[in-house]
């Protein structure tokens, strides 16, 4: 009798865990899922040209300590992190010559531009200006599924 109860409890725990897993898989997304719009990236491109390209170069390849914002080196740095991490880094420390000067709107526009140059495709909804939503978007290494 005791053993049976124990089994039931474990089955319950397992089913609950499975349900939570399914739910979170539905909410979480990745940079591959078309998470920004073309308009945001276009605004971001203009801002980038004015405020970032002198250090990170017009092609985003960077130079010396001005790290690249495109390609394997960049994506390896951010693999397994979320867009909330990249947002916070950019918002609080860039442009390095004037940290903290970007508005939240400008910051997501710049992220959209960086994603577009890294070949992640655009979608129909704006990249949100909401850290809890950005936290659900994982940064993937590859723009397309292997
Ligand atoms: C004065 C030079 C300078 C300017 C201007 C500048 N950056 Fe940077 N940026 C750096 C340096 C140096 C680093 C590396 C040190 C660090 O991470 O703080 C960096 C790092 C970064 C990183 C993190 C890269 C990584 O892989 O860890 C991001 C993202 C970034 N910059 C975005 C921007 C954006 C967007 C702008 C324009 C709004 C900008 N930067 C303007 C110098 C600059």
mmCIF file with all atom_site columns, C-alpha atoms and ligand atoms in Angstrom:
data_model
loop_
_atom_site.group_PDB
_atom_site.id
_atom_site.type_symbol
_atom_site.label_atom_id
_atom_site.label_alt_id
_atom_site.label_comp_id
_atom_site.label_asym_id
_atom_site.label_entity_id
_atom_site.label_seq_id
_atom_site.pdbx_PDB_ins_code
_atom_site.Cartn_x
_atom_site.Cartn_y
_atom_site.Cartn_z
_atom_site.occupancy
_atom_site.B_iso_or_equiv
_atom_site.pdbx_formal_charge
_atom_site.auth_seq_id
_atom_site.auth_comp_id
_atom_site.auth_asym_id
_atom_site.auth_atom_id
_atom_site.pdbx_PDB_model_num
ATOM   1   C  CA  . UNK A 1 1   ? 0.000  0.000  0.000   1.00 0.00 ? 1   UNK A CA  1
ATOM   2   C  CA  . UNK A 1 2   ? 2.724  2.405  0.987   1.00 0.00 ? 2   UNK A CA  1
ATOM   3   C  CA  . UNK A 1 3   ? 4.715  1.657  -2.133  1.00 0.00 ? 3   UNK A CA  1
ATOM   4   C  CA  . UNK A 1 4   ? 1.710  2.356  -4.309  1.00 0.00 ? 4   UNK A CA  1
ATOM   5   C  CA  . UNK A 1 5   ? 1.154  5.793  -2.799  1.00 0.00 ? 5   UNK A CA  1
ATOM   6   C  CA  . UNK A 1 6   ? 4.742  6.608  -3.331  1.00 0.00 ? 6   UNK A CA  1
ATOM   7   C  CA  . UNK A 1 7   ? 4.465  5.702  -7.016  1.00 0.00 ? 7   UNK A CA  1
ATOM   8   C  CA  . UNK A 1 8   ? 1.430  7.897  -7.420  1.00 0.00 ? 8   UNK A CA  1
ATOM   9   C  CA  . UNK A 1 9   ? 3.239  10.843 -5.901  1.00 0.00 ? 9   UNK A CA  1
ATOM   10  C  CA  . UNK A 1 10  ? 6.192  10.411 -8.219  1.00 0.00 ? 10  UNK A CA  1
ATOM   11  C  CA  . UNK A 1 11  ? 3.936  10.080 -11.234 1.00 0.00 ? 11  UNK A CA  1
ATOM   12  C  CA  . UNK A 1 12  ? 2.251  13.304 -10.173 1.00 0.00 ? 12  UNK A CA  1
ATOM   13  C  CA  . UNK A 1 13  ? 5.568  15.096 -9.791  1.00 0.00 ? 13  UNK A CA  1
ATOM   14  C  CA  . UNK A 1 14  ? 6.659  13.859 -13.192 1.00 0.00 ? 14  UNK A CA  1
ATOM   15  C  CA  . UNK A 1 15  ? 3.458  14.963 -14.928 1.00 0.00 ? 15  UNK A CA  1
ATOM   16  C  CA  . UNK A 1 16  ? 3.622  18.362 -13.274 1.00 0.00 ? 16  UNK A CA  1
ATOM   17  C  CA  . UNK A 1 17  ? 7.233  18.807 -14.370 1.00 0.00 ? 17  UNK A CA  1
ATOM   18  C  CA  . UNK A 1 18  ? 6.336  17.783 -17.878 1.00 0.00 ? 18  UNK A CA  1
ATOM   19  C  CA  . UNK A 1 19  ? 3.478  20.309 -18.032 1.00 0.00 ? 19  UNK A CA  1
ATOM   20  C  CA  . UNK A 1 20  ? 5.760  23.108 -16.817 1.00 0.00 ? 20  UNK A CA  1
ATOM   21  C  CA  . UNK A 1 21  ? 8.321  22.087 -19.398 1.00 0.00 ? 21  UNK A CA  1
ATOM   22  C  CA  . UNK A 1 22  ? 5.754  22.244 -22.216 1.00 0.00 ? 22  UNK A CA  1
ATOM   23  C  CA  . UNK A 1 23  ? 4.522  25.612 -21.040 1.00 0.00 ? 23  UNK A CA  1
ATOM   24  C  CA  . UNK A 1 24  ? 7.955  27.184 -20.824 1.00 0.00 ? 24  UNK A CA  1
ATOM   25  C  CA  . UNK A 1 25  ? 8.914  25.768 -24.224 1.00 0.00 ? 25  UNK A CA  1
ATOM   26  C  CA  . UNK A 1 26  ? 5.936  27.615 -25.627 1.00 0.00 ? 26  UNK A CA  1
ATOM   27  C  CA  . UNK A 1 27  ? 6.767  30.926 -23.992 1.00 0.00 ? 27  UNK A CA  1
ATOM   28  C  CA  . UNK A 1 28  ? 10.523 30.892 -24.578 1.00 0.00 ? 28  UNK A CA  1
ATOM   29  C  CA  . UNK A 1 29  ? 11.696 31.817 -28.039 1.00 0.00 ? 29  UNK A CA  1
ATOM   30  C  CA  . UNK A 1 30  ? 14.947 32.472 -29.802 1.00 0.00 ? 30  UNK A CA  1
ATOM   31  C  CA  . UNK A 1 31  ? 16.520 35.076 -32.028 1.00 0.00 ? 31  UNK A CA  1
ATOM   32  C  CA  . UNK A 1 32  ? 15.675 32.738 -34.919 1.00 0.00 ? 32  UNK A CA  1
ATOM   33  C  CA  . UNK A 1 33  ? 11.952 33.352 -34.500 1.00 0.00 ? 33  UNK A CA  1
ATOM   34  C  CA  . UNK A 1 34  ? 11.625 36.709 -36.295 1.00 0.00 ? 34  UNK A CA  1
ATOM   35  C  CA  . UNK A 1 35  ? 11.616 38.758 -33.089 1.00 0.00 ? 35  UNK A CA  1
ATOM   36  C  CA  . UNK A 1 36  ? 12.133 42.272 -34.507 1.00 0.00 ? 36  UNK A CA  1
ATOM   37  C  CA  . UNK A 1 37  ? 10.742 44.320 -37.403 1.00 0.00 ? 37  UNK A CA  1
ATOM   38  C  CA  . UNK A 1 38  ? 12.510 45.691 -40.479 1.00 0.00 ? 38  UNK A CA  1
ATOM   39  C  CA  . UNK A 1 39  ? 11.528 49.240 -39.395 1.00 0.00 ? 39  UNK A CA  1
ATOM   40  C  CA  . UNK A 1 40  ? 13.287 48.827 -36.051 1.00 0.00 ? 40  UNK A CA  1
ATOM   41  C  CA  . UNK A 1 41  ? 16.441 47.573 -37.761 1.00 0.00 ? 41  UNK A CA  1
ATOM   42  C  CA  . UNK A 1 42  ? 16.341 50.515 -40.208 1.00 0.00 ? 42  UNK A CA  1
ATOM   43  C  CA  . UNK A 1 43  ? 16.175 53.013 -37.337 1.00 0.00 ? 43  UNK A CA  1
ATOM   44  C  CA  . UNK A 1 44  ? 18.913 51.071 -35.609 1.00 0.00 ? 44  UNK A CA  1
ATOM   45  C  CA  . UNK A 1 45  ? 21.121 51.286 -38.684 1.00 0.00 ? 45  UNK A CA  1
ATOM   46  C  CA  . UNK A 1 46  ? 20.923 55.092 -38.694 1.00 0.00 ? 46  UNK A CA  1
ATOM   47  C  CA  . UNK A 1 47  ? 21.731 55.252 -34.969 1.00 0.00 ? 47  UNK A CA  1
ATOM   48  C  CA  . UNK A 1 48  ? 24.582 52.800 -35.429 1.00 0.00 ? 48  UNK A CA  1
ATOM   49  C  CA  . UNK A 1 49  ? 26.118 54.960 -38.156 1.00 0.00 ? 49  UNK A CA  1
ATOM   50  C  CA  . UNK A 1 50  ? 26.027 58.015 -35.886 1.00 0.00 ? 50  UNK A CA  1
ATOM   51  C  CA  . UNK A 1 51  ? 26.983 56.516 -32.528 1.00 0.00 ? 51  UNK A CA  1
ATOM   52  C  CA  . UNK A 1 52  ? 28.690 53.152 -32.865 1.00 0.00 ? 52  UNK A CA  1
ATOM   53  C  CA  . UNK A 1 53  ? 30.428 52.732 -36.213 1.00 0.00 ? 53  UNK A CA  1
ATOM   54  C  CA  . UNK A 1 54  ? 33.451 54.876 -35.274 1.00 0.00 ? 54  UNK A CA  1
ATOM   55  C  CA  . UNK A 1 55  ? 34.463 52.181 -32.770 1.00 0.00 ? 55  UNK A CA  1
ATOM   56  C  CA  . UNK A 1 56  ? 32.782 48.976 -33.957 1.00 0.00 ? 56  UNK A CA  1
ATOM   57  C  CA  . UNK A 1 57  ? 33.419 49.869 -37.648 1.00 0.00 ? 57  UNK A CA  1
ATOM   58  C  CA  . UNK A 1 58  ? 30.754 50.347 -40.330 1.00 0.00 ? 58  UNK A CA  1
ATOM   59  C  CA  . UNK A 1 59  ? 30.704 46.563 -41.019 1.00 0.00 ? 59  UNK A CA  1
ATOM   60  C  CA  . UNK A 1 60  ? 30.357 45.752 -37.276 1.00 0.00 ? 60  UNK A CA  1
ATOM   61  C  CA  . UNK A 1 61  ? 33.564 43.719 -37.433 1.00 0.00 ? 61  UNK A CA  1
ATOM   62  C  CA  . UNK A 1 62  ? 35.147 45.822 -34.681 1.00 0.00 ? 62  UNK A CA  1
ATOM   63  C  CA  . UNK A 1 63  ? 38.823 46.535 -34.224 1.00 0.00 ? 63  UNK A CA  1
ATOM   64  C  CA  . UNK A 1 64  ? 41.136 45.661 -31.323 1.00 0.00 ? 64  UNK A CA  1
ATOM   65  C  CA  . UNK A 1 65  ? 39.382 46.186 -27.997 1.00 0.00 ? 65  UNK A CA  1
ATOM   66  C  CA  . UNK A 1 66  ? 36.257 47.440 -29.794 1.00 0.00 ? 66  UNK A CA  1
ATOM   67  C  CA  . UNK A 1 67  ? 34.701 43.984 -29.990 1.00 0.00 ? 67  UNK A CA  1
ATOM   68  C  CA  . UNK A 1 68  ? 32.908 42.770 -33.130 1.00 0.00 ? 68  UNK A CA  1
ATOM   69  C  CA  . UNK A 1 69  ? 29.098 42.850 -33.074 1.00 0.00 ? 69  UNK A CA  1
ATOM   70  C  CA  . UNK A 1 70  ? 28.753 40.334 -35.891 1.00 0.00 ? 70  UNK A CA  1
ATOM   71  C  CA  . UNK A 1 71  ? 29.926 36.800 -36.612 1.00 0.00 ? 71  UNK A CA  1
ATOM   72  C  CA  . UNK A 1 72  ? 31.117 33.784 -34.635 1.00 0.00 ? 72  UNK A CA  1
ATOM   73  C  CA  . UNK A 1 73  ? 33.179 35.646 -32.041 1.00 0.00 ? 73  UNK A CA  1
ATOM   74  C  CA  . UNK A 1 74  ? 30.245 37.869 -31.146 1.00 0.00 ? 74  UNK A CA  1
ATOM   75  C  CA  . UNK A 1 75  ? 27.649 35.085 -31.121 1.00 0.00 ? 75  UNK A CA  1
ATOM   76  C  CA  . UNK A 1 76  ? 29.946 32.817 -29.084 1.00 0.00 ? 76  UNK A CA  1
ATOM   77  C  CA  . UNK A 1 77  ? 30.146 35.563 -26.452 1.00 0.00 ? 77  UNK A CA  1
ATOM   78  C  CA  . UNK A 1 78  ? 26.362 35.690 -26.190 1.00 0.00 ? 78  UNK A CA  1
ATOM   79  C  CA  . UNK A 1 79  ? 25.382 32.117 -26.909 1.00 0.00 ? 79  UNK A CA  1
ATOM   80  C  CA  . UNK A 1 80  ? 23.159 30.809 -24.108 1.00 0.00 ? 80  UNK A CA  1
ATOM   81  C  CA  . UNK A 1 81  ? 22.332 34.311 -22.920 1.00 0.00 ? 81  UNK A CA  1
ATOM   82  C  CA  . UNK A 1 82  ? 19.169 36.246 -23.675 1.00 0.00 ? 82  UNK A CA  1
ATOM   83  C  CA  . UNK A 1 83  ? 18.346 39.514 -25.402 1.00 0.00 ? 83  UNK A CA  1
ATOM   84  C  CA  . UNK A 1 84  ? 17.771 40.969 -21.920 1.00 0.00 ? 84  UNK A CA  1
ATOM   85  C  CA  . UNK A 1 85  ? 21.495 40.487 -21.232 1.00 0.00 ? 85  UNK A CA  1
ATOM   86  C  CA  . UNK A 1 86  ? 22.490 42.114 -24.514 1.00 0.00 ? 86  UNK A CA  1
ATOM   87  C  CA  . UNK A 1 87  ? 19.981 44.917 -23.892 1.00 0.00 ? 87  UNK A CA  1
ATOM   88  C  CA  . UNK A 1 88  ? 21.365 45.627 -20.421 1.00 0.00 ? 88  UNK A CA  1
ATOM   89  C  CA  . UNK A 1 89  ? 24.966 45.573 -21.629 1.00 0.00 ? 89  UNK A CA  1
ATOM   90  C  CA  . UNK A 1 90  ? 24.185 47.985 -24.483 1.00 0.00 ? 90  UNK A CA  1
ATOM   91  C  CA  . UNK A 1 91  ? 21.880 50.239 -22.500 1.00 0.00 ? 91  UNK A CA  1
ATOM   92  C  CA  . UNK A 1 92  ? 24.194 50.658 -19.520 1.00 0.00 ? 92  UNK A CA  1
ATOM   93  C  CA  . UNK A 1 93  ? 27.638 50.740 -21.133 1.00 0.00 ? 93  UNK A CA  1
ATOM   94  C  CA  . UNK A 1 94  ? 27.330 51.874 -24.763 1.00 0.00 ? 94  UNK A CA  1
ATOM   95  C  CA  . UNK A 1 95  ? 28.317 54.020 -26.540 1.00 0.00 ? 95  UNK A CA  1
ATOM   96  C  CA  . UNK A 1 96  ? 31.503 53.622 -24.495 1.00 0.00 ? 96  UNK A CA  1
ATOM   97  C  CA  . UNK A 1 97  ? 32.161 57.349 -25.024 1.00 0.00 ? 97  UNK A CA  1
ATOM   98  C  CA  . UNK A 1 98  ? 28.792 58.255 -23.459 1.00 0.00 ? 98  UNK A CA  1
ATOM   99  C  CA  . UNK A 1 99  ? 27.364 55.321 -21.472 1.00 0.00 ? 99  UNK A CA  1
ATOM   100 C  CA  . UNK A 1 100 ? 23.735 55.503 -20.393 1.00 0.00 ? 100 UNK A CA  1
ATOM   101 C  CA  . UNK A 1 101 ? 22.749 57.981 -23.111 1.00 0.00 ? 101 UNK A CA  1
ATOM   102 C  CA  . UNK A 1 102 ? 20.639 55.581 -25.217 1.00 0.00 ? 102 UNK A CA  1
ATOM   103 C  CA  . UNK A 1 103 ? 16.872 55.586 -24.667 1.00 0.00 ? 103 UNK A CA  1
ATOM   104 C  CA  . UNK A 1 104 ? 15.129 52.194 -24.301 1.00 0.00 ? 104 UNK A CA  1
ATOM   105 C  CA  . UNK A 1 105 ? 13.586 52.662 -27.772 1.00 0.00 ? 105 UNK A CA  1
ATOM   106 C  CA  . UNK A 1 106 ? 16.978 53.381 -29.338 1.00 0.00 ? 106 UNK A CA  1
ATOM   107 C  CA  . UNK A 1 107 ? 18.500 50.394 -27.555 1.00 0.00 ? 107 UNK A CA  1
ATOM   108 C  CA  . UNK A 1 108 ? 15.998 47.884 -28.978 1.00 0.00 ? 108 UNK A CA  1
ATOM   109 C  CA  . UNK A 1 109 ? 16.374 49.484 -32.431 1.00 0.00 ? 109 UNK A CA  1
ATOM   110 C  CA  . UNK A 1 110 ? 20.133 48.936 -32.202 1.00 0.00 ? 110 UNK A CA  1
ATOM   111 C  CA  . UNK A 1 111 ? 19.605 45.325 -31.084 1.00 0.00 ? 111 UNK A CA  1
ATOM   112 C  CA  . UNK A 1 112 ? 17.270 44.809 -34.066 1.00 0.00 ? 112 UNK A CA  1
ATOM   113 C  CA  . UNK A 1 113 ? 19.963 46.146 -36.397 1.00 0.00 ? 113 UNK A CA  1
ATOM   114 C  CA  . UNK A 1 114 ? 22.646 43.930 -34.822 1.00 0.00 ? 114 UNK A CA  1
ATOM   115 C  CA  . UNK A 1 115 ? 20.342 40.888 -35.200 1.00 0.00 ? 115 UNK A CA  1
ATOM   116 C  CA  . UNK A 1 116 ? 19.681 41.754 -38.851 1.00 0.00 ? 116 UNK A CA  1
ATOM   117 C  CA  . UNK A 1 117 ? 23.401 41.999 -39.658 1.00 0.00 ? 117 UNK A CA  1
ATOM   118 C  CA  . UNK A 1 118 ? 23.863 38.627 -37.935 1.00 0.00 ? 118 UNK A CA  1
ATOM   119 C  CA  . UNK A 1 119 ? 21.340 37.259 -40.486 1.00 0.00 ? 119 UNK A CA  1
ATOM   120 C  CA  . UNK A 1 120 ? 18.484 36.610 -38.064 1.00 0.00 ? 120 UNK A CA  1
ATOM   121 C  CA  . UNK A 1 121 ? 15.323 37.310 -40.028 1.00 0.00 ? 121 UNK A CA  1
ATOM   122 C  CA  . UNK A 1 122 ? 12.827 40.027 -39.191 1.00 0.00 ? 122 UNK A CA  1
ATOM   123 C  CA  . UNK A 1 123 ? 9.238  39.277 -38.230 1.00 0.00 ? 123 UNK A CA  1
ATOM   124 C  CA  . UNK A 1 124 ? 5.908  41.040 -37.828 1.00 0.00 ? 124 UNK A CA  1
ATOM   125 C  CA  . UNK A 1 125 ? 6.143  42.173 -34.214 1.00 0.00 ? 125 UNK A CA  1
ATOM   126 C  CA  . UNK A 1 126 ? 8.440  44.757 -32.706 1.00 0.00 ? 126 UNK A CA  1
ATOM   127 C  CA  . UNK A 1 127 ? 11.200 43.686 -30.391 1.00 0.00 ? 127 UNK A CA  1
ATOM   128 C  CA  . UNK A 1 128 ? 9.628  44.605 -27.027 1.00 0.00 ? 128 UNK A CA  1
ATOM   129 C  CA  . UNK A 1 129 ? 11.006 47.278 -24.701 1.00 0.00 ? 129 UNK A CA  1
ATOM   130 C  CA  . UNK A 1 130 ? 10.359 45.034 -21.731 1.00 0.00 ? 130 UNK A CA  1
ATOM   131 C  CA  . UNK A 1 131 ? 13.153 43.226 -19.931 1.00 0.00 ? 131 UNK A CA  1
ATOM   132 C  CA  . UNK A 1 132 ? 10.960 40.339 -18.814 1.00 0.00 ? 132 UNK A CA  1
ATOM   133 C  CA  . UNK A 1 133 ? 9.941  39.685 -22.432 1.00 0.00 ? 133 UNK A CA  1
ATOM   134 C  CA  . UNK A 1 134 ? 13.497 40.088 -23.717 1.00 0.00 ? 134 UNK A CA  1
ATOM   135 C  CA  . UNK A 1 135 ? 14.559 37.568 -21.090 1.00 0.00 ? 135 UNK A CA  1
ATOM   136 C  CA  . UNK A 1 136 ? 12.468 34.919 -22.822 1.00 0.00 ? 136 UNK A CA  1
ATOM   137 C  CA  . UNK A 1 137 ? 14.364 35.342 -26.118 1.00 0.00 ? 137 UNK A CA  1
ATOM   138 C  CA  . UNK A 1 138 ? 17.537 33.271 -26.238 1.00 0.00 ? 138 UNK A CA  1
ATOM   139 C  CA  . UNK A 1 139 ? 20.448 34.327 -28.400 1.00 0.00 ? 139 UNK A CA  1
ATOM   140 C  CA  . UNK A 1 140 ? 21.254 31.524 -30.803 1.00 0.00 ? 140 UNK A CA  1
ATOM   141 C  CA  . UNK A 1 141 ? 24.547 30.911 -32.482 1.00 0.00 ? 141 UNK A CA  1
ATOM   142 C  CA  . UNK A 1 142 ? 23.080 30.256 -35.900 1.00 0.00 ? 142 UNK A CA  1
ATOM   143 C  CA  . UNK A 1 143 ? 20.553 32.350 -37.763 1.00 0.00 ? 143 UNK A CA  1
ATOM   144 C  CA  . UNK A 1 144 ? 19.110 29.289 -39.498 1.00 0.00 ? 144 UNK A CA  1
ATOM   145 C  CA  . UNK A 1 145 ? 18.316 25.849 -38.163 1.00 0.00 ? 145 UNK A CA  1
ATOM   146 C  CA  . UNK A 1 146 ? 21.083 23.380 -39.008 1.00 0.00 ? 146 UNK A CA  1
HETATM 147 C  C1  . LIG B 2 .   ? 34.276 54.756 -27.952 1.00 0.00 ? 1   LIG B C1  1
HETATM 148 C  C2  . LIG B 2 .   ? 34.187 53.465 -28.592 1.00 0.00 ? 1   LIG B C2  1
HETATM 149 C  C3  . LIG B 2 .   ? 32.835 52.752 -28.587 1.00 0.00 ? 1   LIG B C3  1
HETATM 150 C  C4  . LIG B 2 .   ? 31.632 53.234 -29.032 1.00 0.00 ? 1   LIG B C4  1
HETATM 151 C  C5  . LIG B 2 .   ? 31.310 54.614 -29.600 1.00 0.00 ? 1   LIG B C5  1
HETATM 152 C  C6  . LIG B 2 .   ? 30.690 52.139 -28.899 1.00 0.00 ? 1   LIG B C6  1
HETATM 153 N  N1  . LIG B 2 .   ? 31.309 51.040 -28.356 1.00 0.00 ? 1   LIG B N1  1
HETATM 154 FE FE1 . LIG B 2 .   ? 30.456 49.224 -27.955 1.00 0.00 ? 1   LIG B FE1 1
HETATM 155 N  N2  . LIG B 2 .   ? 32.197 48.552 -27.174 1.00 0.00 ? 1   LIG B N2  1
HETATM 156 C  C7  . LIG B 2 .   ? 33.381 49.290 -27.093 1.00 0.00 ? 1   LIG B C7  1
HETATM 157 C  C8  . LIG B 2 .   ? 34.379 48.513 -26.397 1.00 0.00 ? 1   LIG B C8  1
HETATM 158 C  C9  . LIG B 2 .   ? 35.808 48.950 -26.097 1.00 0.00 ? 1   LIG B C9  1
HETATM 159 C  C10 . LIG B 2 .   ? 33.767 47.272 -26.054 1.00 0.00 ? 1   LIG B C10 1
HETATM 160 C  C11 . LIG B 2 .   ? 34.401 46.095 -25.290 1.00 0.00 ? 1   LIG B C11 1
HETATM 161 C  C12 . LIG B 2 .   ? 34.426 46.388 -23.831 1.00 0.00 ? 1   LIG B C12 1
HETATM 162 C  C13 . LIG B 2 .   ? 33.085 46.199 -23.197 1.00 0.00 ? 1   LIG B C13 1
HETATM 163 O  O1  . LIG B 2 .   ? 32.428 45.163 -23.442 1.00 0.00 ? 1   LIG B O1  1
HETATM 164 O  O2  . LIG B 2 .   ? 32.631 47.098 -22.487 1.00 0.00 ? 1   LIG B O2  1
HETATM 165 C  C14 . LIG B 2 .   ? 32.390 47.336 -26.564 1.00 0.00 ? 1   LIG B C14 1
HETATM 166 C  C15 . LIG B 2 .   ? 31.468 46.317 -26.428 1.00 0.00 ? 1   LIG B C15 1
HETATM 167 C  C16 . LIG B 2 .   ? 30.178 46.347 -26.957 1.00 0.00 ? 1   LIG B C16 1
HETATM 168 C  C17 . LIG B 2 .   ? 29.236 45.265 -26.882 1.00 0.00 ? 1   LIG B C17 1
HETATM 169 C  C18 . LIG B 2 .   ? 29.479 43.909 -26.234 1.00 0.00 ? 1   LIG B C18 1
HETATM 170 C  C19 . LIG B 2 .   ? 30.184 43.029 -27.230 1.00 0.00 ? 1   LIG B C19 1
HETATM 171 C  C20 . LIG B 2 .   ? 30.476 41.656 -26.689 1.00 0.00 ? 1   LIG B C20 1
HETATM 172 O  O3  . LIG B 2 .   ? 30.555 40.694 -27.482 1.00 0.00 ? 1   LIG B O3  1
HETATM 173 O  O4  . LIG B 2 .   ? 30.621 41.506 -25.466 1.00 0.00 ? 1   LIG B O4  1
HETATM 174 C  C21 . LIG B 2 .   ? 28.097 45.679 -27.493 1.00 0.00 ? 1   LIG B C21 1
HETATM 175 C  C22 . LIG B 2 .   ? 26.821 44.883 -27.689 1.00 0.00 ? 1   LIG B C22 1
HETATM 176 C  C23 . LIG B 2 .   ? 28.318 47.028 -27.953 1.00 0.00 ? 1   LIG B C23 1
HETATM 177 N  N3  . LIG B 2 .   ? 29.607 47.408 -27.602 1.00 0.00 ? 1   LIG B N3  1
HETATM 178 C  C24 . LIG B 2 .   ? 27.393 47.796 -28.619 1.00 0.00 ? 1   LIG B C24 1
HETATM 179 C  C25 . LIG B 2 .   ? 27.592 49.130 -28.984 1.00 0.00 ? 1   LIG B C25 1
HETATM 180 C  C26 . LIG B 2 .   ? 26.575 49.956 -29.595 1.00 0.00 ? 1   LIG B C26 1
HETATM 181 C  C27 . LIG B 2 .   ? 25.187 49.473 -29.979 1.00 0.00 ? 1   LIG B C27 1
HETATM 182 C  C28 . LIG B 2 .   ? 27.127 51.193 -29.767 1.00 0.00 ? 1   LIG B C28 1
HETATM 183 C  C29 . LIG B 2 .   ? 26.469 52.441 -30.313 1.00 0.00 ? 1   LIG B C29 1
HETATM 184 C  C30 . LIG B 2 .   ? 25.348 52.949 -29.546 1.00 0.00 ? 1   LIG B C30 1
HETATM 185 C  C31 . LIG B 2 .   ? 28.486 51.142 -29.256 1.00 0.00 ? 1   LIG B C31 1
HETATM 186 N  N4  . LIG B 2 .   ? 28.733 49.872 -28.795 1.00 0.00 ? 1   LIG B N4  1
HETATM 187 C  C32 . LIG B 2 .   ? 29.366 52.218 -29.263 1.00 0.00 ? 1   LIG B C32 1
HETATM 188 C  C33 . LIG B 2 .   ? 33.596 50.542 -27.610 1.00 0.00 ? 1   LIG B C33 1
HETATM 189 C  C34 . LIG B 2 .   ? 32.614 51.376 -28.145 1.00 0.00 ? 1   LIG B C34 1
#
